[in-house]
Short mmCIF file of C-alpha atoms in Angstrom, two decimals:
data_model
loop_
_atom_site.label_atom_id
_atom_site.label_comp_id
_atom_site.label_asym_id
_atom_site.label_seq_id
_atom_site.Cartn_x
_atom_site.Cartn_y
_atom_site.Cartn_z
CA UNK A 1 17.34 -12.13 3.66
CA UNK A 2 14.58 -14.03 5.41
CA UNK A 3 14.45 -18.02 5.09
CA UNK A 4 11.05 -18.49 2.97
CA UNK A 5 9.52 -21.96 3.09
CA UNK A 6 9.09 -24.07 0.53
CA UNK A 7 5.05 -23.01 -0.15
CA UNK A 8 6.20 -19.31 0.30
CA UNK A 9 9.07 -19.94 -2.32
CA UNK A 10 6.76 -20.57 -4.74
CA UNK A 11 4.25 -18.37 -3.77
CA UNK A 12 6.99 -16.07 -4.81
CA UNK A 13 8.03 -17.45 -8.51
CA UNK A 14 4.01 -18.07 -9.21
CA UNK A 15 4.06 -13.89 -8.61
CA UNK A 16 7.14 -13.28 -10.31
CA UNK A 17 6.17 -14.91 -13.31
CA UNK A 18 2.38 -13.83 -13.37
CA UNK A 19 3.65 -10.32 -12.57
CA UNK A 20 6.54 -10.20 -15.76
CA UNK A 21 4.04 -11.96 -18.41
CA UNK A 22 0.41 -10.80 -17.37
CA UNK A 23 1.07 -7.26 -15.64
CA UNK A 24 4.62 -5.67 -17.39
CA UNK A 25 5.34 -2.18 -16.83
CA UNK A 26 3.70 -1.49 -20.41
CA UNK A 27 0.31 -2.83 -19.05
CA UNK A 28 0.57 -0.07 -16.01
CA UNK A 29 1.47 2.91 -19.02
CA UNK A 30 -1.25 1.76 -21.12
CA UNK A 31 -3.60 1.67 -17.89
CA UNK A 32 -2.32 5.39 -16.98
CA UNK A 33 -3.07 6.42 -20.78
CA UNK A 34 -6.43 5.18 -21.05
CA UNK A 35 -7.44 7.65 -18.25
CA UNK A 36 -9.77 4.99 -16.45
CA UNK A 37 -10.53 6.32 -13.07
CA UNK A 38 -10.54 3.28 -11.46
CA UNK A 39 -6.90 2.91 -11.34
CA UNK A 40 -6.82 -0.65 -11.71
CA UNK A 41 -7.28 -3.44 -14.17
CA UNK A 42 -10.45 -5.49 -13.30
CA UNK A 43 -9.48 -8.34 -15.59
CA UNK A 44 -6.04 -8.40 -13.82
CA UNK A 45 -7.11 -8.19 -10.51
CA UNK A 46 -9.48 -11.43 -11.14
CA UNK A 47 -6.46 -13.09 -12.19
CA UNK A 48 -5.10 -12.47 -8.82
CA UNK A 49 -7.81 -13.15 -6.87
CA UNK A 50 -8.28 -16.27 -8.79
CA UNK A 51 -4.61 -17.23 -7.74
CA UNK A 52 -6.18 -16.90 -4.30
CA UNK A 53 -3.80 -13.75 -3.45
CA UNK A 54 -6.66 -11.56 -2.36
CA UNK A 55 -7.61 -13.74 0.26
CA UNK A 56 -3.91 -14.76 1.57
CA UNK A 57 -3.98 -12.66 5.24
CA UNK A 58 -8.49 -14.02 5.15
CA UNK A 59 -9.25 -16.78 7.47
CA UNK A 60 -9.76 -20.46 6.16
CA UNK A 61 -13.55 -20.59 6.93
CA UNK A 62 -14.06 -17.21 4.91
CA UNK A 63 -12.50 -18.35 2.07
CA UNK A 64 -8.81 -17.14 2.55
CA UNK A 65 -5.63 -18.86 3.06
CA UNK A 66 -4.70 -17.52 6.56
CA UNK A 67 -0.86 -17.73 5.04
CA UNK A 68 0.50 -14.57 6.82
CA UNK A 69 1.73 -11.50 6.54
CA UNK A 70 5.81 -12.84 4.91
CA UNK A 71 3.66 -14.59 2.40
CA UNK A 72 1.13 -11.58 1.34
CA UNK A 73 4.73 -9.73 1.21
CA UNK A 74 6.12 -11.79 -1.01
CA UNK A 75 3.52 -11.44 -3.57
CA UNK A 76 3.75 -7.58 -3.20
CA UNK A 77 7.15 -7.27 -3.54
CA UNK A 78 7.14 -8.96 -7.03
CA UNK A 79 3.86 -6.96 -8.03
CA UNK A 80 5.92 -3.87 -7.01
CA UNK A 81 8.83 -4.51 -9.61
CA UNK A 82 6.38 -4.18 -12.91
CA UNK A 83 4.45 -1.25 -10.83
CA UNK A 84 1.32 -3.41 -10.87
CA UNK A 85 -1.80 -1.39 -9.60
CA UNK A 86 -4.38 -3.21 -7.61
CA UNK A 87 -6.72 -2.89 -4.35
CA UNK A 88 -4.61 -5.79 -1.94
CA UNK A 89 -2.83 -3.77 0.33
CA UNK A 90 -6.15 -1.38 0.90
CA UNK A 91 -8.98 -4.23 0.80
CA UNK A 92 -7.12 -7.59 0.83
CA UNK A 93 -4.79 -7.31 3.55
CA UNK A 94 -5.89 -3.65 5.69
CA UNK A 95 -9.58 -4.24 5.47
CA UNK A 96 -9.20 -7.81 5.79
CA UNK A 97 -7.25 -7.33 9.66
CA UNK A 98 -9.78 -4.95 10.67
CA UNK A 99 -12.93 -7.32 10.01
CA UNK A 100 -10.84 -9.94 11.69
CA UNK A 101 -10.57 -8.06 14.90
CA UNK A 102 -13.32 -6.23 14.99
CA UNK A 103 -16.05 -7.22 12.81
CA UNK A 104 -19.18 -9.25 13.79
CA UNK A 105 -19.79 -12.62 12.81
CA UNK A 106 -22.28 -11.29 10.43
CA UNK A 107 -19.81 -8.85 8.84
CA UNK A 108 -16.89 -11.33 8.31
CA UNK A 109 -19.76 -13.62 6.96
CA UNK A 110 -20.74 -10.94 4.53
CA UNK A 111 -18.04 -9.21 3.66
CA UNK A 112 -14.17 -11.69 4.06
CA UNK A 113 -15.17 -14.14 1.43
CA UNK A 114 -16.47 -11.55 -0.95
CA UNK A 115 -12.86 -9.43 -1.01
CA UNK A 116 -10.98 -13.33 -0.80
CA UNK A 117 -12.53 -13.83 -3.80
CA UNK A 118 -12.16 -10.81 -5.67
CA UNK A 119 -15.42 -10.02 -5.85
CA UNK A 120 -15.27 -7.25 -3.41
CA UNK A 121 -13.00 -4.02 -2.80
CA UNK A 122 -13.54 -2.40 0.42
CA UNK A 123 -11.12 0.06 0.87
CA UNK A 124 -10.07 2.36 3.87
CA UNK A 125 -10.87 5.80 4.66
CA UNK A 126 -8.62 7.58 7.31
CA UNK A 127 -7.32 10.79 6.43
CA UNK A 128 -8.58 14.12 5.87
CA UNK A 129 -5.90 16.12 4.29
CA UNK A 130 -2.66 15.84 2.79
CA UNK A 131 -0.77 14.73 5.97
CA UNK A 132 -1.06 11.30 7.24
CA UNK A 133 -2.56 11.33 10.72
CA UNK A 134 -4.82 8.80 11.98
CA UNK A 135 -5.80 10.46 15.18
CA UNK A 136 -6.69 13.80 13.33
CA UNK A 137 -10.34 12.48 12.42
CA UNK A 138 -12.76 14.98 13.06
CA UNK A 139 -15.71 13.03 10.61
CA UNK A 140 -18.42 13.18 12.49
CA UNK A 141 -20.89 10.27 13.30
CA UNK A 142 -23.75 11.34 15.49
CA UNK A 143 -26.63 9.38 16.70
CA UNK A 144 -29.92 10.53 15.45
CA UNK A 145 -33.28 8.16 16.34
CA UNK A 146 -31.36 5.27 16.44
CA UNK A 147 -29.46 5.30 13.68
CA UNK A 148 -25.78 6.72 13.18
CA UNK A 149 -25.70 9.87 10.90
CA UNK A 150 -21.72 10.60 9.10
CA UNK A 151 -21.11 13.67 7.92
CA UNK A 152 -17.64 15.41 6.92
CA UNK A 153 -14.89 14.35 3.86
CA UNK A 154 -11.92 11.64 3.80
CA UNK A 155 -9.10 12.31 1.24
CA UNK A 156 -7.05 11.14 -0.16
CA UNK A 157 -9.00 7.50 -0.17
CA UNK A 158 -6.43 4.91 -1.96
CA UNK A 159 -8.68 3.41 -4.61
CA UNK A 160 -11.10 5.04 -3.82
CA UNK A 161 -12.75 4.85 -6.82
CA UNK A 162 -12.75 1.02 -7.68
CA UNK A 163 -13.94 0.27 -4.23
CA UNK A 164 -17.38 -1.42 -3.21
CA UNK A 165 -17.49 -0.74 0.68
CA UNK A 166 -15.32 1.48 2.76
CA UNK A 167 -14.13 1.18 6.23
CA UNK A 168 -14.31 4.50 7.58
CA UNK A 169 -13.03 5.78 11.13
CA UNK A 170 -15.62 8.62 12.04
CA UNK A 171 -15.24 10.68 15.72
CA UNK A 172 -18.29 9.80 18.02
CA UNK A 173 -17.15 11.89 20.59
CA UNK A 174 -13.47 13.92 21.86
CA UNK A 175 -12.01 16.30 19.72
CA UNK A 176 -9.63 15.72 16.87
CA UNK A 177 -6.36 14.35 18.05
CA UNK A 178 -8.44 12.91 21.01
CA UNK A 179 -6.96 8.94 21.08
CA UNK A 180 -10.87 7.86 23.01
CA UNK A 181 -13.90 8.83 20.57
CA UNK A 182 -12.93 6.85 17.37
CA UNK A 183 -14.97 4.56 15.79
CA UNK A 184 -14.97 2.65 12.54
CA UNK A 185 -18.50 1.88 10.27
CA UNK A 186 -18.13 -0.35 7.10
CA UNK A 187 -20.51 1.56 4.80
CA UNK A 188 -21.32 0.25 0.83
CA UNK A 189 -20.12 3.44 -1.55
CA UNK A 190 -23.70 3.31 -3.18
CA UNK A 191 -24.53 4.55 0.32
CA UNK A 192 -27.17 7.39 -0.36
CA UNK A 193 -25.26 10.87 0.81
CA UNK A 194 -22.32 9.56 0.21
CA UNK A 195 -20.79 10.89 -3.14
CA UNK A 196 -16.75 10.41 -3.91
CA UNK A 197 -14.85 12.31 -6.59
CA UNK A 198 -11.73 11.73 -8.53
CA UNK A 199 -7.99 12.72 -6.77
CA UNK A 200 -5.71 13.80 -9.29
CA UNK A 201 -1.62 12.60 -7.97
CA UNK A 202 1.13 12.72 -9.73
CA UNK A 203 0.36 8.75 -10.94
CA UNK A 204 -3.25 7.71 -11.24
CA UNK A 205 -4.25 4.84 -9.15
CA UNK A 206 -7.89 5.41 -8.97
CA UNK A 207 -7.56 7.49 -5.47
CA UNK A 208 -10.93 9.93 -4.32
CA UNK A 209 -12.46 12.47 -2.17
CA UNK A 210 -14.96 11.13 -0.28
CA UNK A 211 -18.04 12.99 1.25
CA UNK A 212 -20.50 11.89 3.62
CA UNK A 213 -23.23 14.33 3.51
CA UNK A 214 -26.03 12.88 6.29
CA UNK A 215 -25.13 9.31 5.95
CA UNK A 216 -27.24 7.44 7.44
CA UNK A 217 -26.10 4.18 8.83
CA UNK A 218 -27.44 1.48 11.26
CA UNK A 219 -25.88 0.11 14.37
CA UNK A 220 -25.15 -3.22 11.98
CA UNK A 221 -22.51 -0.14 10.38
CA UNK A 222 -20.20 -0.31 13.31
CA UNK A 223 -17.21 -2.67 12.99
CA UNK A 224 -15.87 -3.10 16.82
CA UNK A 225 -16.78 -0.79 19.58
CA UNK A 226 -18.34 2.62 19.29
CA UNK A 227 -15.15 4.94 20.89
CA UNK A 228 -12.69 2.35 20.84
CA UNK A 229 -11.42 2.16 17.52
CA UNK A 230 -7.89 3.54 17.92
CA UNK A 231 -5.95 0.14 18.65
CA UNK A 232 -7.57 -1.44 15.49
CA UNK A 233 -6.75 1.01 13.54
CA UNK A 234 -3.36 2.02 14.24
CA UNK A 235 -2.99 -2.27 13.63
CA UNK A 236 -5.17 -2.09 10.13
CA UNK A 237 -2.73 1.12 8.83
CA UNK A 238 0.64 -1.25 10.48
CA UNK A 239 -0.53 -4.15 8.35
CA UNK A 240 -1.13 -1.52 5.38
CA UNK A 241 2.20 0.40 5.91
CA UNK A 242 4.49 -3.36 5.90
CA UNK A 243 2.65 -4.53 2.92
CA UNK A 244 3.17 -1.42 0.90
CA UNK A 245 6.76 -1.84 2.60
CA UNK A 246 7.07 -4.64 0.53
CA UNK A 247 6.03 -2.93 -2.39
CA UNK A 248 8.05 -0.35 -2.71
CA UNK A 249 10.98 -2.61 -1.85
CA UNK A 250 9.92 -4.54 -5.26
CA UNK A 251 9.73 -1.27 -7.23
CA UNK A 252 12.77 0.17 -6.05
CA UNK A 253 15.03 -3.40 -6.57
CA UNK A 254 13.71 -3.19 -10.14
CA UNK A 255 14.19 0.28 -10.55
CA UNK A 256 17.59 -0.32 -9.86
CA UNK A 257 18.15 -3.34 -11.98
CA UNK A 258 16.86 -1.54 -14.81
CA UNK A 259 19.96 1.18 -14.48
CA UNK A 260 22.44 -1.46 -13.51
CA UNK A 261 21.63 -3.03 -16.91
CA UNK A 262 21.57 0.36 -18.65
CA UNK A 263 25.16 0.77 -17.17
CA UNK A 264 26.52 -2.14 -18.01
CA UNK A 265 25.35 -1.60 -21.85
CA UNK A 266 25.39 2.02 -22.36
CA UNK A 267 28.61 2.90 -24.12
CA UNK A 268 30.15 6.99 -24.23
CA UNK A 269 33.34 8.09 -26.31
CA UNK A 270 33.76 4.57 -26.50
CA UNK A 271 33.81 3.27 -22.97
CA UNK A 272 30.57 1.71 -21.16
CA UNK A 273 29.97 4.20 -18.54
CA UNK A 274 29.21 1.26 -15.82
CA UNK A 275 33.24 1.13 -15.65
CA UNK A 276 33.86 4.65 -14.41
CA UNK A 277 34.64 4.24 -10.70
CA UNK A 278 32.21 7.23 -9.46
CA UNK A 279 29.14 5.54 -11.26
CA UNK A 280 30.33 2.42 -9.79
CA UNK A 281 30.65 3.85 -6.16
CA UNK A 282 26.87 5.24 -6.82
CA UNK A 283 25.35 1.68 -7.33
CA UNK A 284 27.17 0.29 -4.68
CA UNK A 285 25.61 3.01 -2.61
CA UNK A 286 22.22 2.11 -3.64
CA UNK A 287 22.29 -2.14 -3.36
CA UNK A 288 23.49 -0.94 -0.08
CA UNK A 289 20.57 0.80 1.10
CA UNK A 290 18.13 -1.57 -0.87
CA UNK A 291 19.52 -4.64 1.56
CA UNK A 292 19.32 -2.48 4.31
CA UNK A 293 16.19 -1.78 3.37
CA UNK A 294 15.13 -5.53 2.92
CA UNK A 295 16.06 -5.90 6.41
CA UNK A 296 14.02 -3.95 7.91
CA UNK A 297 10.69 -5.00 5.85
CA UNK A 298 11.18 -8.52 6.30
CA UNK A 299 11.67 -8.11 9.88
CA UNK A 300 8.50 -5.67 10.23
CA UNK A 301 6.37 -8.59 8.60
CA UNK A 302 7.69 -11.46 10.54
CA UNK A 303 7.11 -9.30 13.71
CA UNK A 304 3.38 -8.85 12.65
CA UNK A 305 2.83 -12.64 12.11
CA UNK A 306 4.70 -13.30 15.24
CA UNK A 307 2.18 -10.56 17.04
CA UNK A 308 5.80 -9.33 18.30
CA UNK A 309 5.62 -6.36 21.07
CA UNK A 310 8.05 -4.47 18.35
CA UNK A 311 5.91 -4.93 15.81
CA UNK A 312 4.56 -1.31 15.62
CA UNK A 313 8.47 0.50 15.48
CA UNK A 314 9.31 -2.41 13.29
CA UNK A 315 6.85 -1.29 10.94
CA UNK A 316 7.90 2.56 11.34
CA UNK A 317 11.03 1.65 10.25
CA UNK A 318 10.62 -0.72 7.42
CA UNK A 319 7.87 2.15 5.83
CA UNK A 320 10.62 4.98 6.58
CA UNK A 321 13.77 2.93 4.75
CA UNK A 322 11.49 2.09 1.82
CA UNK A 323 9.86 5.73 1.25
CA UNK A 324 13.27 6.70 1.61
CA UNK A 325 15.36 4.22 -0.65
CA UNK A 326 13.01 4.25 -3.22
CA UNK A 327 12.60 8.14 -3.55
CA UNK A 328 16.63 7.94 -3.94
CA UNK A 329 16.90 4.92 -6.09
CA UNK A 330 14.34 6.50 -8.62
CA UNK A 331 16.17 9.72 -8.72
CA UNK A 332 19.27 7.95 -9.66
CA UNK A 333 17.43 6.28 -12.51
CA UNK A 334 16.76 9.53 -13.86
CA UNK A 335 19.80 10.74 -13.27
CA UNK A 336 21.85 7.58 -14.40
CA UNK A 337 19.89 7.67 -17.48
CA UNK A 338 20.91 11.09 -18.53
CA UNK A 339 18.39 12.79 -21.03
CA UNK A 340 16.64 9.92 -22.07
CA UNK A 341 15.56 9.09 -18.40
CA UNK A 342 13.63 12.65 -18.33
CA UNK A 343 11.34 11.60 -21.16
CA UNK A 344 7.38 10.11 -20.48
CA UNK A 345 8.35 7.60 -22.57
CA UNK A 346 10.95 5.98 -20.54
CA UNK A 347 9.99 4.11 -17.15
CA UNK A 348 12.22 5.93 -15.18
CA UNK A 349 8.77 8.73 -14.73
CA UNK A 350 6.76 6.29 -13.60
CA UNK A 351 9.32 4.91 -10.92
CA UNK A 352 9.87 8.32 -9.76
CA UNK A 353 6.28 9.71 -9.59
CA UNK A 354 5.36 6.12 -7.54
CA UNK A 355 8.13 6.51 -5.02
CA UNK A 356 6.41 9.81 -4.46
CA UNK A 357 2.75 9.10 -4.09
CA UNK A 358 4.04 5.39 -1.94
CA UNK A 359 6.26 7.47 0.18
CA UNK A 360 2.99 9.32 1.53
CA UNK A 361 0.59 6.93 1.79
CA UNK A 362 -0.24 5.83 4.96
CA UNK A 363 2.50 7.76 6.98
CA UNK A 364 5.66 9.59 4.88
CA UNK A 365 9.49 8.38 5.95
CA UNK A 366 9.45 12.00 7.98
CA UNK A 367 6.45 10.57 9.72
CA UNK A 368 7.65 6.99 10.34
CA UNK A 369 11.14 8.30 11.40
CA UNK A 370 8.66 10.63 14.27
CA UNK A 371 6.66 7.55 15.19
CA UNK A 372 9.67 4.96 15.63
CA UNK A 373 11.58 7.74 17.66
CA UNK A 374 8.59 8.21 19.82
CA UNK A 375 7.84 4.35 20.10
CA UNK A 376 11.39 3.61 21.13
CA UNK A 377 11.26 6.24 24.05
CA UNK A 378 13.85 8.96 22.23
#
């Protein structure tokens, strides 16, 4: 377990606590119930940005904190164990590295101490189907008197639908699966000709279908250089993929708390079923892979804040381990649970349909496990 200092420690029981009394599980179920397409609480997320954890990865003069990567983490993680929805892995900490590095002094101007504050979500746009791959853009931007003209669709966009600007990565020349010819605009989703429709997952978090239909955008649009895009991007979905890391790691440590408590109470013919030997060997199993997985998140954070060389694998293999522990660790909560643990009204659902939809966003553990083999030269 990484050594957290003392501001980071209680970075980490301020998020705990806000996350267990302001943001339970019950406030996600009644969120999924009320069918609101936005897939977020806005009076919750103002709490948080009011705690200043919107702005944590933003720069000082913007309005942020400029506390890291470990520290955004931390606050993640605890989010993830009550299954708290909000926009800060899309806009607060993927959006936030991309207008960092590439964004124009007018653009960080306009746009960082807006989302530090809360009173922005820009979210990202990337991919076009169901299969994560960044360099699979075919979006077209073309240039037409001057201006830049978008046309083509982005799904699934993570909250999507709650968002205020996007950061979209459009082809400007090459072919999809070209690495050169990849730009990114920042475009405001009032945008005329650009409309954006509800994606229905398996959990509702407010994710859409984008289409740009003739957008037309200025040169002011661009964030970085026009072609060059590739390198900020592949370190705006890293920053993404550790964060949600961290998430998961949260979700899936309190998915398994839950059933180590229910094993420990639940008696059968007399006998609590937490002291037969082959349950016992199964949560073993599982803390096991949970600490492995730990590992390999905290390492894939303190390699981004260190700007480590290994930074990029690290990240592969911290967003593999957690798709992959937390798919298993939710399954055994079912399973663990017996009958009860199939029903909508136990939590055990909502674990299970979140490892699924986190496990594919931004690059499955099949993916990951592809990229860190090809990263480390097998």
């Amino acid at each position: 377990m990484a050594i957290l200092s003392e501001e980071q420690v209680m970075l980490k029981d301020a998020a705990s606590a806000w996350a267990r009394d302001r943001s339970p599980i019950a406030a996600y179920r009644k969120l999924r119930n009320s069918g609101a397409l936005q897939g977020y609480d806005s009076a919750l997320f103002a709490e948080i940005a009011e705690m200043g954890w919107a702005g944590i990865v933003a720069p000082e003069e913007h309005g942020g904190a400029d506390f890291g990567f470990m520290s955004m983490g931390v606050v993640l993680e605890q989010l993830g164990r009550t299954l708290t929805p909000s926009p800060l892995v899309n806009s607060s900490l993927a959006a936030v590295i991309g207008l960092r590095r590439a964004g124009s002094a007018a653009q960080q101007q306009h746009w960082l101490p807006k989302i530090a504050a809360g009173e922005a979500v820009v979210t990202i746009a990337v991919d076009e189907g169901a299969q994560h791959n960044p360099l699979a853009v075919a979006l077209k931007a073309e240039k037409s008197r001057g201006n830049w003209l978008l046309n083509g669709e982005k799904r699934p966009v993570l909250h999507g639908m709650g968002a205020s600007a996007v950061l979209v990565a459009a082809r400007t020349s090459g072919a999809a699966g070209d690495v050169e010819g990849l730009t990114l605009f920042i475009v405001p989703t009032n945008a005329p000709k650009l409309s954006k429709a509800s994606l229905a997952e398996v959990e509702q978090r407010g994710a859409a279908i984008y289409t740009f239909n003739g957008v037309e955008l200025g040169a002011d649009a661009i964030v970085g250089e026009v072609g060059k895009a590739a390198s900020v991007l592949d370190h705006m979905l890293d920053c993404a993929r550790a964060g949600l890391a961290a998430e998961m790691l949260g979700s899936a440590s309190a998915a398994f708390d839950i059933t180590l408590a229910y094993l420990k109470t639940r008696l059968q013919f007399g006998q609590l079923i937490g002291s037969f030997q082959a349950l016992q060997h199964r949560a073993a199993a599982l803390y096991g892979e949970l600490e492995l997985t730990r590992s390999a998140v905290e390492a894939a954070l303190e390699a981004l804040d260190a700007q480590s060389p290994q930074a990029r694998e690290l990240v592969s293999l911290a967003k593999a381990l957690a798709g992959d522990t937390f798919k298993r660790v939710s399954g055994e909560m079912i399973q663990l649970h017996g009958g009860i643990g199939m029903t909508d009204e136990h939590d055990a659902g909502l674990f299970y349909k979140r490892a699924r939809v986190a496990d594919m966003s931004y690059g499955s553990a099949a993916y990951h496990r592809e990229r860190y083999a090809a990263l480390t030269g097998y």
